[in-house]
Every structure is written in structure tokens, then in C-alpha cells.
Amino acid sequence: MALDTSWYTEEWAGQGAAISLKIRDKVHDEQSTYQRIEIYETETFGTLMTLDGLVMVTDRDNFVYHEMMSHPALFTHPDPRRVLVIGGGDCGTLHEVLKHPTVELAEQVELDERVTRASEKFFPELCESNNDRRARLHFADGIQWVADAPPGTYDVIIVDSTDPVGPAAGLFSETFYQNCFRALRPRGIVVGQSESPLFHADLIRSMQRSLKAAGFGEAATLFFPQCTYPSGWWSATMGGKNITLANFRNSDTAAGMFATRYYNQPIHAAALASPEFLRHPEK
Ligand code: AG3
């Protein structure tokens, strides 16, 4: 299907703004049980996957998001061995998690198996580690998975979800965080993608409040650019169970245990700095 000279556009609901990417071709279009999965070849951002018309991943900029969803939490934990990824069906987060030599088990619980199958075909580099002996791919409801997990199962839980609407809404609730708290071992960390600081500051504030109400002693938000997501500015919010989120294994990150393209020790420290309007909720 040749669509030369066309543009893909995601309009940012209620913001009077949008992102457009020039596309060469549409290479996949499928309605799964849960959502519409579309894949395009773009002119300058490589392959693009959208779910229900919203940008999920492009070849060109996904490294920033996937590294920031994984490495800050994993380098804050003193010894992350068992990691759960909820959502993350493109497997990019799983790929970053498996770079950590301490990790013994990385389970991914994605609702829609079709997202992972499409990703295996169109984003092979994100799926490179799917056959790692430490990786387990499950296709199930992540909310139920965490509710059913025995207490103290995981060291780190990463919530790589879609926007907080539809099936993903429950992944931003206090009940879900209570279940995460229970499913984490002492010193455990939960981190979830928390949308745009510019467009969704209230969501970030409410996530921090819900994490604390669910028992997490500390909540901290990481800020980073993500040029193809709404506003181009994104965040991830962590909750720590008896652990200080401001400290991390500096020496390990600085030593460059493995290759990254965005994350490093100064980026980690800088990403924890909050803008004024989020430090003072009234602004
Ligand atoms: N997770 C974040 C998707 C949110 C994007 N929102 C939007 N385009 N409106 C994507 C999955 C990456 N592994």
C-alpha cells in the first residue's frame, strides 16, 4: 500500500496541538481483540507503531523512553534480581532490563499478544532479548497479575502502559499500587510512565499521592524528552518501599556496565530535578 507524500498525525486531545510524521508506507494494519495496531515506515523516524491511532514507538526515539523506564529504577535498587514489566508489549523495556547482570528473572505481562507478535516482526531490535533464558513473556491482564502475585515476589515493577484511559486506567489507581507494594520485596521499587509534565501535571501529582497512600514511603518523578509523545516532554514516576529514591548506584552507572544511548549517571541525577510548578502544587 503506497502512501507516499502522506503524513501520519496524532492530535493531542484538548491541547490544540499535534505531531505529524511523514510516512513512506503503511506496512501493517490490524484490529486485535483490544485495539487497532498500525505500523508505518516513516521518512525520518524509521518504523512507527500506533495503537488506536496514538504513537507508541518509533525506531528513532524509543531509546530515551525505554532506557528511562528501566535504568533509573534498576540502578536505584541495590540488587535487582526479579523484575516485572507490565504492558511493554513491544519488548523495548524488557530489552533494557535484561542488560542488568543482577537480573535473574524478567517477566513481562502484556494484555495484547498481537502487539508483541507485530513487534517481533517490525521491531526486531527491541525483541532481541526475548529468548534470553531469564525472560518470560505472559499475555494476561497486568492488574490481575499483580493482585494475584504472592507477597514479596519482585524487586522492581515497571509499568510501561498506554495513556490512563480504557484498560490502562486501573494501572494508575491506588488499589493497583497497594497490590504492587505487597508484591514487592523490601526495598522494592515501582515505576510507571506518567505522561507529559506540561499536559498532565495533575496526573503526576495524583500518582505521587496515590503511591504514598498505598504505602510507598517516597515518590519521585523522572523527567526526560520524548519527542514523539504529547508535548515532546515525558515522565516516569517511582514509588520506593523503604528505599531512598534520591540515591543510586552511582559507581555502577558511571562505570558503564553496558551500552546506553541516553541514560548515564549525570542524566539520572538531572532527571530527578523537579520543575517549580510540580514542586509547588499550587503553581
Ligand atoms: N508507552 C507509552 C505510551 C503513551 C503515549 N501516548 C500517546 N502517544 N498519546 C508506550 C509503550 C512503549 N514501550
XYZ file of C-alpha atoms and ligand atoms in Angstrom:
296
model
C 0.000 0.000 0.000
C 1.897 3.088 -1.173
C 1.019 6.230 0.724
C 3.868 8.484 -0.430
C 3.637 12.149 0.483
C 1.171 11.358 3.292
C 1.588 12.325 6.864
C 0.563 10.432 9.978
C -0.835 12.827 12.611
C -1.650 12.291 16.286
C -3.778 15.146 17.530
C -3.169 15.784 21.205
C -6.667 15.730 22.633
C -7.747 19.089 24.027
C -4.316 20.673 23.521
C -4.742 22.315 20.135
C -1.513 20.699 19.015
C -0.364 17.582 17.203
C 2.621 15.676 15.931
C 2.995 14.663 12.302
C 5.456 12.232 10.808
C 5.931 11.899 7.083
C 5.293 8.354 6.036
C 6.518 6.275 3.139
C 4.220 3.312 3.572
C 1.782 1.582 5.849
C 3.100 -1.915 6.447
C 0.587 -3.354 8.926
C -2.985 -2.689 9.986
C -4.823 -4.997 12.301
C -7.744 -4.848 14.704
C -6.865 -7.099 17.649
C -9.264 -8.069 20.415
C -8.147 -4.975 22.310
C -7.126 -2.261 19.860
C -6.123 -1.226 16.377
C -2.450 -1.871 15.694
C -0.948 0.093 12.804
C 2.653 0.158 11.625
C 4.177 2.640 9.200
C 7.541 3.190 7.590
C 8.294 6.879 8.097
C 10.668 9.064 6.123
C 12.906 10.017 9.038
C 11.844 8.181 12.227
C 12.141 4.623 10.947
C 9.301 2.285 11.813
C 6.346 3.684 13.780
C 3.752 1.690 15.735
C 0.461 3.244 16.804
C -2.279 1.758 18.998
C -5.773 3.156 18.431
C -4.093 5.952 16.479
C -1.662 7.001 19.250
C 2.141 6.899 18.903
C 3.687 4.088 20.935
C 7.145 3.620 19.492
C 9.388 4.802 16.686
C 12.808 3.408 15.804
C 14.433 6.794 16.156
C 13.475 7.947 19.637
C 12.281 4.914 21.634
C 15.687 4.509 23.295
C 15.137 7.552 25.505
C 11.834 6.249 26.868
C 12.884 2.615 27.274
C 16.159 3.488 28.999
C 14.467 5.946 31.368
C 11.711 3.474 32.219
C 14.314 0.895 33.232
C 17.731 2.114 34.319
C 16.903 4.735 36.969
C 14.765 2.242 38.926
C 17.193 -0.641 38.430
C 20.207 1.431 39.466
C 18.325 2.793 42.497
C 17.621 -0.724 43.752
C 20.741 -2.139 45.438
C 20.420 -5.616 43.903
C 17.530 -6.044 41.433
C 17.013 -9.747 40.730
C 13.341 -10.242 39.929
C 11.699 -7.696 37.650
C 8.114 -7.456 36.380
C 7.222 -5.403 33.307
C 3.525 -4.675 32.900
C 2.450 -3.778 29.369
C 5.550 -3.049 27.317
C 4.380 -5.394 24.553
C 6.920 -4.025 22.083
C 9.569 -5.562 24.412
C 11.810 -2.470 24.424
C 11.676 -2.131 28.204
C 12.345 -5.845 28.688
C 15.399 -5.495 26.446
C 16.838 -2.738 28.678
C 16.029 -4.648 31.905
C 17.937 -7.679 30.662
C 21.093 -5.592 30.255
C 21.413 -5.694 34.060
C 23.623 -8.608 35.096
C 21.967 -8.888 38.534
C 18.574 -9.671 36.955
C 17.721 -13.359 37.273
C 14.105 -13.229 36.141
C 12.332 -10.642 33.966
C 8.637 -11.317 33.493
C 6.594 -9.309 31.019
C 2.815 -9.300 31.333
C 1.204 -7.762 28.248
C -2.535 -7.822 27.645
C -2.381 -7.980 23.853
C -0.261 -10.747 22.375
C -0.725 -9.227 18.895
C 1.344 -6.168 19.909
C 4.284 -8.424 20.744
C 3.888 -10.524 17.577
C 3.813 -7.361 15.442
C 6.832 -6.007 17.298
C 8.805 -9.224 16.737
C 8.277 -8.725 13.023
C 8.677 -4.950 12.676
C 10.918 -4.016 15.652
C 13.344 -6.971 15.799
C 15.983 -4.989 17.719
C 13.522 -4.344 20.586
C 12.763 -8.076 20.720
C 16.410 -9.174 20.588
C 16.379 -10.427 24.181
C 13.033 -12.230 24.117
C 14.829 -15.551 24.018
C 17.134 -14.704 26.912
C 16.835 -17.563 29.408
C 15.871 -15.052 32.138
C 12.907 -13.650 30.149
C 9.308 -14.881 30.484
C 6.572 -13.478 28.276
C 2.999 -13.775 29.532
C -0.125 -12.489 27.812
C -2.531 -11.564 30.570
C -4.075 -8.682 32.471
C -1.313 -6.964 34.449
C -3.731 -5.618 37.071
C -4.914 -9.128 37.880
C -1.343 -10.469 37.693
C -0.147 -8.119 40.430
C -3.277 -8.747 42.529
C -2.525 -12.498 42.369
C 1.263 -12.256 42.907
C 2.448 -13.720 46.207
C 3.789 -11.086 48.641
C 7.436 -10.167 48.065
C 7.747 -11.624 44.568
C 9.566 -8.782 42.792
C 12.339 -6.240 43.365
C 11.206 -3.846 40.641
C 7.847 -3.451 38.880
C 7.841 -1.354 35.694
C 4.513 -0.172 34.318
C 5.035 0.519 30.614
C 1.429 1.334 29.846
C -0.615 3.282 27.339
C -2.347 6.513 28.391
C -4.570 6.290 31.522
C -7.781 5.591 29.642
C -9.553 2.314 28.863
C -7.907 -0.876 30.164
C -4.781 1.043 31.295
C -6.703 3.360 33.668
C -6.515 0.801 36.502
C -2.709 0.868 36.289
C -2.771 4.390 37.756
C -5.029 3.585 40.744
C -4.275 3.415 44.441
C -5.594 -0.170 44.599
C -3.114 -1.210 41.920
C -0.244 0.476 43.806
C -1.313 -1.289 47.019
C -1.006 -4.588 45.187
C 2.386 -3.538 43.814
C 3.511 -2.651 47.343
C 2.535 -6.120 48.542
C 4.095 -7.860 45.538
C 7.427 -6.074 46.112
C 10.161 -7.272 48.408
C 11.605 -4.865 50.997
C 13.472 -2.029 49.212
C 11.342 -2.696 46.130
C 10.556 -0.023 43.558
C 7.581 0.503 41.271
C 7.958 2.856 38.312
C 5.262 3.805 35.851
C 5.167 6.006 32.794
C 3.393 9.173 33.942
C 2.624 11.163 30.787
C 3.576 14.753 29.945
C 4.592 17.176 32.715
C 3.258 20.032 30.583
C -0.099 18.470 29.653
C -0.777 16.133 32.577
C 0.741 17.681 35.711
C -2.363 16.725 37.697
C -1.883 13.093 36.791
C 1.726 13.213 38.040
C 0.628 14.823 41.309
C -2.159 12.312 41.785
C 0.182 9.401 41.018
C 2.615 10.634 43.673
C -0.231 10.957 46.184
C -1.672 7.520 45.344
C 1.745 5.853 45.679
C 2.192 7.337 49.145
C -1.379 6.475 50.146
C -0.671 2.893 49.019
C 2.235 2.637 51.477
C 5.269 3.763 49.489
C 7.401 5.954 51.729
C 8.696 8.007 48.835
C 7.587 9.004 45.369
C 9.808 10.702 42.795
C 9.294 11.688 39.189
C 11.899 11.451 36.446
C 11.684 13.903 33.523
C 13.005 13.324 30.042
C 12.378 14.364 26.458
C 10.286 12.141 24.219
C 9.803 13.998 21.012
C 7.029 11.842 19.512
C 4.780 11.760 22.610
C 2.315 14.529 23.538
C 4.186 17.849 24.117
C 7.535 16.150 23.484
C 8.269 16.132 27.216
C 7.603 12.977 29.243
C 7.938 11.497 32.715
C 8.083 8.331 34.792
C 7.119 8.213 38.461
C 8.710 5.886 41.016
C 7.483 4.679 44.378
C 10.002 3.264 46.844
C 9.326 0.720 49.586
C 11.763 1.566 52.397
C 14.321 2.934 49.988
C 15.626 6.429 49.266
C 14.962 7.298 45.651
C 17.489 10.133 45.534
C 20.404 7.708 45.903
C 21.507 5.299 43.238
C 24.424 3.049 42.416
C 26.461 5.895 41.020
C 29.620 3.946 40.579
C 27.920 1.181 38.620
C 26.294 3.599 36.190
C 29.455 5.631 35.793
C 31.468 2.513 35.169
C 29.310 1.889 32.123
C 28.282 -1.699 32.848
C 26.643 -1.829 29.427
C 25.964 0.439 26.486
C 23.166 3.019 26.554
C 22.363 5.896 24.206
C 20.628 8.285 26.620
C 20.971 7.121 30.213
C 24.114 7.857 32.190
C 24.937 8.934 35.711
C 24.534 12.730 35.247
C 21.300 12.190 33.242
C 19.907 10.109 36.116
C 20.678 12.811 38.674
C 19.322 15.568 36.417
C 16.116 13.668 35.574
C 15.186 13.715 39.273
C 15.125 17.520 39.406
C 11.520 18.791 39.526
C 10.262 21.889 37.724
C 8.903 24.633 40.019
C 5.280 24.073 39.021
C 5.479 20.459 40.188
C 7.402 21.190 43.362
C 4.710 23.602 44.441
C 1.339 22.045 43.691
C -0.459 25.404 43.756
C 1.513 26.730 40.723
N 4.060 3.594 26.336
C 3.689 4.989 26.477
C 2.627 5.426 25.543
C 1.999 6.743 25.779
C 1.969 7.534 24.542
N 0.824 8.356 24.460
C 0.402 8.938 23.319
N 1.055 8.827 22.216
N -0.683 9.644 23.373
C 4.402 3.138 25.039
C 4.985 1.783 25.005
C 6.450 1.810 24.743
N 7.061 0.577 25.126
